């Protein structure tokens, strides 16, 4: 009995060939997998020594962090730089809408002048027309409380308040005077033909609704980018696993073939081919390590995590494959997408410009009305006795007589812009519907592709295992073995790429429709 050791693999022979392969893998903890090969009769002890011991190796260290695709997406949507930028954009829209709503609530303000003092020689016109220069020394103090309210359905501003003013004269008789305004109400409106408050009241809620939906879309965009980077890193990690397995296989086959060459059972060309395979496997492993390092750094950047951490990416588990109906996808996109609300607001803005051109370029009418009471006295209490009425009303008209077509051109320009907006919106809606249709078709095709790729991977691995056994028994040549290895590698790569395409297509559909087809719910995010 002879013991052959290689990479923690032990092979024991005693009349029948029994192979035991222990595979050590350090993804997070050490897992030992024992694979039992079918026993086959042997003729000589030397034949027994040619048992294959193929080892799948793992490049990760014991301190690696496992990261699944859902965990990566959730982390990126809470910690990535993209999240902070999207949140800041949303907050700007939130405070803008809050400011708009507050502008239509009563604004109460206190104003005061405490005090104003001046001393000067001023020219005073006398009753006979002459001018006399008089020295003036005064101090003025005033205080007032006012309420201001915008009236949205009228388009003007209503004000009400009360005030008190005191004037102290320090020259001449050195007297003091009080001027009280117990109540004063005024209303002003810049234009009677165009109401800007009306249009703001229709547009601002649409802007805020767009911001709400855009924030959710930004979060889904983070998910799409995270999926892309995660799967690129996973492909690179898969390449490392493939390269490590190839190197271990090539090393084992080369060592066993040297023993077969020593006893003259294989030609030197076969041995040289196996040595060449080993060198290629080492070069591919080095290249795969560099590629994975670059892709993982890009993933860590979007996640916003420490680049010193070592990640072990987990292959995404496939839930029951979906089939997304186009009609449902388009319906949900119409309900949930910010672009639909944006289309409405842009049409409304175009209508606003037409109304503004008509209202501000024809007859302009402005109104100012002021009603209240006033009284003056040398004593504070007397200034509130027997208040006198105060009224003012002013209506200002501005009528164009000859503007050389300015008003007409402004209106026509606004209408032309509205028509252009309408055409652009219809075109964008059509392109959007086409994009949804193409993405739905692409996603549904991925279901078939991923099933084929998965089955191909299983078949290729089974064929490789059989080919290895037959090669060691001398029933197949090196080209046959190389072909089986290459087909197994290609099948694994195609399966990982199919997974990549499936998940990217799914999250692209989610981003377009803002709908979670797996849970059958609209996608929403807490701000």
XYZ file of C-alpha atoms in Angstrom:
527
model
C 0.000 0.000 0.000
C 1.329 3.435 -0.939
C 0.112 6.884 0.138
C -0.022 9.716 -2.445
C -0.617 13.234 -1.029
C -1.493 16.357 -2.987
C -3.272 19.511 -1.775
C -4.765 17.857 1.292
C -6.004 14.933 -0.843
C -5.251 11.383 0.191
C -5.481 8.397 -2.144
C -5.255 4.891 -0.757
C -5.006 1.753 -2.848
C -5.347 -1.871 -1.686
C -6.357 -4.163 -4.557
C -9.336 -2.003 -5.626
C -8.900 1.656 -6.406
C -10.904 3.835 -3.987
C -10.608 7.599 -4.462
C -11.434 10.120 -1.789
C -11.280 13.818 -2.553
C -11.516 16.356 0.218
C -12.272 19.845 -1.021
C -11.509 22.678 1.340
C -13.345 25.926 0.635
C -13.068 29.087 2.780
C -16.027 31.184 1.662
C -16.843 32.156 5.267
C -16.090 29.001 7.256
C -14.203 25.850 6.320
C -16.435 23.291 4.617
C -15.182 19.802 3.843
C -16.801 17.917 0.992
C -15.960 14.264 0.432
C -16.487 13.023 -3.114
C -16.475 9.287 -3.641
C -15.371 7.986 -6.990
C -16.708 4.687 -8.269
C -14.257 1.882 -7.726
C -12.793 0.245 -10.779
C -10.654 -2.933 -11.014
C -6.933 -2.456 -11.445
C -4.235 -4.625 -12.888
C -1.090 -3.172 -11.388
C -0.050 -1.025 -8.443
C 1.307 1.574 -10.854
C -2.093 1.920 -12.452
C -3.595 2.497 -9.018
C -1.202 5.362 -8.410
C -2.677 7.267 -11.361
C -5.909 8.260 -9.549
C -7.007 11.850 -10.197
C -7.157 14.302 -7.297
C -8.748 17.517 -8.541
C -8.984 20.367 -6.108
C -11.222 23.440 -6.341
C -9.478 26.222 -4.554
C -10.746 29.477 -3.106
C -8.862 32.769 -3.100
C -10.747 34.362 -0.206
C -9.268 34.818 3.226
C -10.991 33.837 6.481
C -11.953 37.503 7.117
C -13.978 37.841 3.937
C -17.432 39.414 4.105
C -20.173 37.651 2.237
C -22.365 39.975 0.166
C -25.547 39.011 -1.641
C -27.174 41.025 -4.411
C -30.208 42.156 -2.322
C -27.910 43.222 0.519
C -25.716 45.197 -1.877
C -28.737 47.002 -3.332
C -30.193 47.799 0.102
C -26.841 49.106 1.337
C -26.266 51.268 -1.739
C -29.755 52.782 -1.437
C -28.937 53.978 2.082
C -25.229 54.809 2.081
C -23.987 55.436 -1.446
C -23.077 58.935 -2.721
C -25.935 58.599 -5.221
C -28.412 58.258 -2.336
C -27.190 61.435 -0.651
C -27.379 63.364 -3.927
C -30.915 62.103 -4.621
C -32.011 62.912 -1.072
C -30.618 66.447 -1.355
C -32.459 66.965 -4.650
C -35.708 65.758 -3.096
C -35.277 67.976 -0.029
C -34.871 71.025 -2.241
C -38.183 70.224 -3.924
C -39.822 69.506 -0.561
C -38.830 72.860 0.929
C -39.818 74.658 -2.258
C -43.317 73.147 -2.037
C -43.465 73.905 1.695
C -42.520 77.513 0.952
C -45.238 77.698 -1.713
C -47.941 76.437 0.661
C -46.781 78.821 3.389
C -47.043 81.779 0.985
C -50.855 81.328 0.936
C -51.176 81.376 4.709
C -51.507 84.596 6.770
C -48.156 86.255 7.353
C -48.085 88.257 10.595
C -45.235 90.732 10.984
C -44.095 93.338 13.475
C -42.327 96.429 12.185
C -40.734 99.142 14.289
C -38.433 102.165 14.046
C -36.799 102.910 17.409
C -35.769 105.686 16.912
C -34.852 107.815 13.896
C -33.166 111.120 14.747
C -32.059 113.852 12.391
C -30.906 117.474 12.694
C -30.563 119.691 9.644
C -31.347 123.074 8.094
C -34.048 122.572 5.528
C -35.449 125.020 2.939
C -39.133 125.708 3.697
C -41.374 127.398 1.107
C -43.443 130.200 2.610
C -47.048 131.164 1.647
C -45.788 134.146 -0.380
C -43.492 131.846 -2.412
C -40.285 132.810 -0.701
C -37.945 130.229 0.810
C -36.851 130.367 4.409
C -34.128 128.124 5.847
C -35.190 126.661 9.191
C -33.227 124.500 11.536
C -35.032 121.228 12.211
C -34.255 118.744 14.988
C -36.579 115.748 15.255
C -36.843 112.150 16.384
C -39.345 109.689 14.954
C -40.468 106.392 16.521
C -43.015 103.990 15.094
C -44.379 100.497 15.662
C -46.926 98.476 13.731
C -48.428 94.999 13.415
C -49.705 93.760 10.071
C -51.241 90.683 8.474
C -50.626 89.807 4.827
C -52.647 87.252 2.878
C -52.340 86.238 -0.792
C -55.714 85.596 -2.431
C -55.146 82.803 -4.947
C -58.482 82.919 -6.808
C -58.222 86.718 -7.306
C -54.487 87.035 -7.845
C -53.973 89.902 -5.393
C -52.759 90.524 -1.856
C -54.894 91.605 1.105
C -53.234 93.486 3.986
C -54.564 94.585 7.381
C -52.787 96.196 10.310
C -52.474 98.852 12.976
C -49.645 101.306 13.685
C -48.555 104.146 15.959
C -46.017 106.879 15.228
C -44.470 109.463 17.576
C -42.605 112.563 16.470
C -40.527 114.649 18.913
C -39.553 118.170 17.851
C -36.465 119.408 19.707
C -36.368 122.863 18.153
C -38.777 125.725 18.763
C -41.497 124.704 21.216
C -40.074 121.235 21.747
C -43.428 119.480 21.303
C -44.383 115.845 20.689
C -47.045 114.461 18.386
C -48.686 111.050 17.982
C -50.196 109.638 14.807
C -52.328 106.543 15.276
C -53.776 104.245 12.665
C -56.101 101.912 14.621
C -57.081 99.893 11.578
C -56.012 99.869 7.969
C -57.074 97.456 5.241
C -55.661 97.431 1.733
C -55.837 95.287 -1.374
C -53.472 95.346 -4.327
C -53.337 93.445 -7.606
C -50.844 94.013 -10.370
C -52.980 92.667 -13.201
C -56.686 91.928 -13.436
C -56.291 89.895 -16.642
C -53.540 87.468 -15.578
C -53.543 85.587 -12.260
C -50.065 84.218 -11.488
C -51.266 82.671 -8.194
C -53.768 80.540 -10.108
C -51.044 79.006 -12.285
C -48.690 78.508 -9.346
C -51.433 76.645 -7.521
C -51.750 74.219 -10.425
C -48.039 73.802 -11.194
C -46.355 73.528 -7.792
C -48.214 70.345 -6.703
C -47.178 68.737 -10.006
C -43.543 69.768 -9.431
C -43.616 68.200 -5.974
C -45.292 65.024 -7.235
C -42.583 64.790 -9.892
C -39.916 65.158 -7.193
C -41.515 62.379 -5.125
C -41.560 59.975 -8.039
C -38.105 61.076 -9.208
C -36.617 60.219 -5.801
C -37.974 56.670 -6.061
C -36.628 56.452 -9.616
C -33.226 57.666 -8.453
C -33.195 54.880 -5.870
C -34.046 52.357 -8.565
C -31.285 53.830 -10.727
C -28.928 53.146 -7.821
C -30.235 49.571 -7.797
C -29.653 49.185 -11.554
C -26.087 50.482 -11.289
C -25.417 48.331 -8.221
C -26.726 45.239 -10.042
C -24.467 45.992 -12.998
C -21.326 46.466 -10.881
C -22.171 43.530 -8.599
C -22.597 41.148 -11.513
C -19.456 42.401 -13.225
C -17.546 41.704 -10.016
C -19.303 38.342 -9.743
C -18.219 37.450 -13.283
C -14.653 38.364 -12.365
C -14.933 36.275 -9.193
C -16.281 33.373 -11.237
C -13.311 33.706 -13.574
C -11.015 33.384 -10.544
C -12.826 30.250 -9.396
C -12.565 28.810 -12.889
C -8.888 29.768 -13.181
C -8.044 28.292 -9.758
C -9.806 25.047 -10.601
C -8.061 24.909 -13.972
C -4.681 25.525 -12.364
C -5.240 22.834 -9.729
C -6.485 20.387 -12.356
C -3.629 21.186 -14.716
C -1.096 20.811 -11.901
C -2.520 17.461 -10.815
C -2.761 16.120 -14.370
C 0.785 17.275 -15.129
C 2.218 15.546 -12.062
C 0.350 12.319 -12.748
C 1.314 12.420 -16.424
C 4.995 12.777 -15.517
C 4.725 9.444 -13.749
C 2.976 7.926 -16.765
C 5.667 9.373 -19.058
C 8.355 7.886 -16.816
C 6.951 4.396 -17.408
C 6.425 5.076 -21.117
C 2.612 5.023 -21.254
C 2.270 8.506 -22.844
C 4.406 10.371 -25.384
C 6.428 13.454 -24.511
C 4.179 15.662 -26.672
C 1.262 14.917 -24.351
C 3.403 15.805 -21.324
C 4.504 19.071 -22.927
C 0.890 19.913 -23.769
C -0.091 19.407 -20.124
C 2.799 21.590 -18.982
C 1.653 24.270 -21.431
C -1.864 23.989 -20.021
C -0.488 24.541 -16.522
C 1.410 27.677 -17.548
C -1.667 29.085 -19.291
C -3.790 28.393 -16.216
C -1.358 30.315 -14.001
C -1.368 33.297 -16.381
C -5.173 33.292 -16.566
C -5.418 33.231 -12.786
C -3.153 36.279 -12.439
C -5.191 38.190 -14.999
C -8.452 37.178 -13.318
C -7.194 38.433 -9.943
C -6.398 41.860 -11.405
C -9.793 42.102 -13.122
C -11.668 41.150 -9.965
C -9.754 43.718 -7.925
C -10.799 46.496 -10.301
C -14.454 45.445 -10.435
C -14.737 45.023 -6.661
C -13.263 48.506 -6.094
C -15.915 49.962 -8.392
C -18.611 48.117 -6.445
C -17.223 49.309 -3.119
C -17.243 52.886 -4.425
C -20.977 52.873 -5.172
C -21.712 51.101 -1.893
C -19.694 53.668 0.010
C -17.872 51.039 2.080
C -14.279 50.707 3.190
C -12.126 49.647 0.249
C -9.915 47.667 2.606
C -12.693 45.137 3.216
C -12.509 41.838 1.342
C -15.806 40.792 -0.224
C -17.044 37.379 -1.249
C -19.982 37.839 -3.619
C -22.765 35.286 -3.460
C -24.416 33.996 -6.607
C -27.982 35.417 -6.745
C -30.666 32.869 -6.112
C -33.259 32.669 -8.840
C -36.815 33.029 -7.660
C -39.559 31.448 -9.784
C -39.016 32.966 -13.204
C -41.347 35.805 -14.103
C -43.234 36.511 -17.275
C -44.197 40.187 -17.440
C -47.199 41.164 -19.592
C -46.581 44.252 -21.739
C -50.019 45.757 -20.989
C -49.435 45.567 -17.255
C -45.934 47.035 -17.534
C -47.207 49.985 -19.590
C -50.131 50.540 -17.223
C -47.873 50.630 -14.165
C -45.408 52.903 -15.937
C -48.248 55.351 -16.681
C -49.260 55.323 -13.024
C -45.870 55.429 -11.333
C -43.349 57.164 -13.584
C -42.335 60.782 -12.938
C -42.124 61.392 -16.699
C -45.915 61.172 -16.987
C -46.386 63.886 -14.362
C -43.612 65.904 -15.960
C -45.445 65.760 -19.304
C -48.533 67.229 -17.623
C -46.585 70.030 -15.952
C -44.800 70.982 -19.189
C -48.118 71.212 -21.031
C -49.490 73.342 -18.221
C -46.439 75.620 -18.304
C -46.981 76.126 -22.032
C -50.621 77.088 -21.364
C -49.415 79.476 -18.672
C -47.124 81.260 -21.112
C -50.011 81.734 -23.554
C -52.246 83.166 -20.818
C -49.422 85.433 -19.646
C -48.793 86.727 -23.155
C -52.488 87.543 -23.577
C -52.904 89.104 -20.144
C -49.757 91.214 -19.983
C -49.525 92.395 -23.576
C -53.025 93.788 -24.065
C -55.042 95.981 -21.708
C -53.233 96.109 -18.368
C -55.348 96.954 -15.329
C -53.981 97.236 -11.780
C -55.893 97.999 -8.595
C -54.907 99.488 -5.225
C -57.496 100.153 -2.503
C -56.826 101.366 1.055
C -59.400 101.857 3.835
C -58.831 102.763 7.484
C -58.875 105.365 10.246
C -56.293 107.832 11.558
C -55.941 110.474 14.263
C -53.202 112.777 15.537
C -52.733 114.461 18.930
C -50.082 115.634 21.314
C -51.084 112.989 23.834
C -51.164 109.249 23.237
C -54.689 108.723 24.581
C -56.093 111.604 22.520
C -54.646 110.137 19.314
C -57.157 107.266 19.557
C -60.215 109.509 20.134
C -62.561 110.321 17.276
C -60.482 108.673 14.515
C -60.899 110.124 11.064
C -61.665 108.067 7.992
C -58.896 107.317 5.535
C -59.676 106.053 2.023
C -57.735 105.571 -1.147
C -58.627 103.719 -4.313
C -56.664 103.710 -7.506
C -57.288 101.957 -10.804
C -54.454 102.088 -13.307
C -54.996 101.411 -17.009
C -52.349 100.793 -19.643
C -53.761 100.447 -23.168
C -51.489 99.816 -26.162
C -52.302 102.090 -29.097
C -49.588 101.196 -31.596
C -46.998 98.497 -30.745
C -46.055 97.525 -34.317
C -47.184 93.941 -33.852
C -45.352 93.378 -30.536
C -48.414 92.056 -28.654
C -49.507 89.836 -31.529
C -46.034 88.352 -31.976
C -45.726 87.621 -28.255
C -49.016 85.715 -28.289
C -48.137 83.821 -31.468
C -44.720 82.938 -30.048
C -46.291 81.529 -26.878
C -48.779 79.480 -28.938
C -46.002 78.159 -31.181
C -44.019 77.100 -28.112
C -47.083 75.328 -26.752
C -47.532 73.419 -30.004
C -43.853 72.459 -29.981
C -44.148 71.204 -26.404
C -47.191 69.151 -27.377
C -45.373 67.552 -30.315
C -42.303 66.805 -28.187
C -44.427 65.274 -25.450
C -46.251 63.008 -27.890
C -42.930 61.899 -29.365
C -41.435 61.222 -25.943
C -44.506 59.259 -24.876
C -44.256 57.124 -28.017
C -40.543 56.481 -27.491
C -41.183 55.640 -23.859
C -43.870 53.102 -24.776
C -41.491 51.526 -27.295
C -38.746 51.306 -24.691
C -41.085 49.589 -22.238
C -42.139 47.114 -24.923
C -38.544 46.297 -25.905
C -37.420 45.854 -22.300
C -40.378 43.562 -21.559
C -39.582 41.438 -24.628
C -35.903 41.319 -23.700
C -36.668 40.289 -20.134
C -39.104 37.552 -21.112
C -36.489 36.132 -23.495
C -33.989 35.948 -20.629
C -36.159 33.330 -18.921
C -35.548 30.827 -21.692
C -31.881 31.749 -22.024
C -31.119 31.263 -18.359
C -32.780 27.832 -18.278
C -30.740 26.717 -21.283
C -27.513 28.108 -19.792
C -28.134 26.390 -16.461
C -28.779 22.996 -18.072
C -25.747 23.451 -20.322
C -23.555 24.082 -17.271
C -24.789 20.904 -15.576
C -24.259 18.760 -18.706
C -20.790 20.199 -19.366
C -19.661 19.451 -15.793
C -20.946 15.887 -16.033
C -19.140 15.392 -19.346
C -15.904 16.784 -17.896
C -16.012 14.391 -14.932
C -16.489 11.392 -17.235
C -13.770 12.606 -19.609
C -11.268 12.941 -16.760
C -11.894 9.385 -15.607
C -11.567 7.991 -19.157
C -8.381 9.977 -19.757
C -6.769 8.572 -16.623
C -7.691 5.104 -17.815
C -5.951 5.832 -21.103
C -9.104 5.700 -23.207
C -9.020 9.367 -24.356
C -6.323 11.700 -25.653
C -5.176 15.134 -24.480
C -7.236 17.013 -27.154
C -10.382 15.275 -25.926
C -9.627 16.303 -22.334
C -8.817 19.888 -23.331
C -12.046 20.142 -25.296
C -14.104 18.922 -22.327
C -12.356 21.387 -19.978
C -12.911 24.307 -22.365
C -16.573 23.439 -22.866
C -17.073 23.253 -19.099
C -15.411 26.661 -18.638
C -17.460 28.213 -21.436
C -20.696 26.758 -20.049
C -19.975 28.224 -16.639
C -19.186 31.616 -18.129
C -22.358 31.613 -20.202
C -24.435 30.728 -17.160
C -22.988 33.609 -15.146
C -23.561 35.946 -18.110
C -27.142 34.707 -18.395
C -27.649 35.490 -14.710
C -26.168 38.923 -15.324
C -28.532 39.587 -18.205
C -31.567 38.314 -16.274
C -31.033 40.506 -13.219
C -30.092 43.584 -15.217
C -33.200 43.183 -17.384
C -35.410 42.736 -14.315
C -34.124 45.852 -12.575
C -34.303 47.861 -15.789
C -38.001 46.965 -16.064
C -38.458 47.947 -12.424
C -36.786 51.287 -13.126
C -38.985 51.970 -16.160
C -42.282 50.992 -14.547
C -41.499 51.676 -10.869
C -43.260 48.415 -10.083
C -42.060 45.317 -8.231
C -43.392 42.449 -10.327
C -42.077 39.839 -7.876
C -44.195 41.184 -5.009
C -46.840 42.733 -7.294
C -46.555 46.169 -5.613
C -45.591 49.701 -6.683
C -42.071 50.689 -5.630
C -41.957 53.334 -2.919
C -39.159 54.636 -0.695
C -39.181 56.407 2.643
C -37.530 59.810 2.434
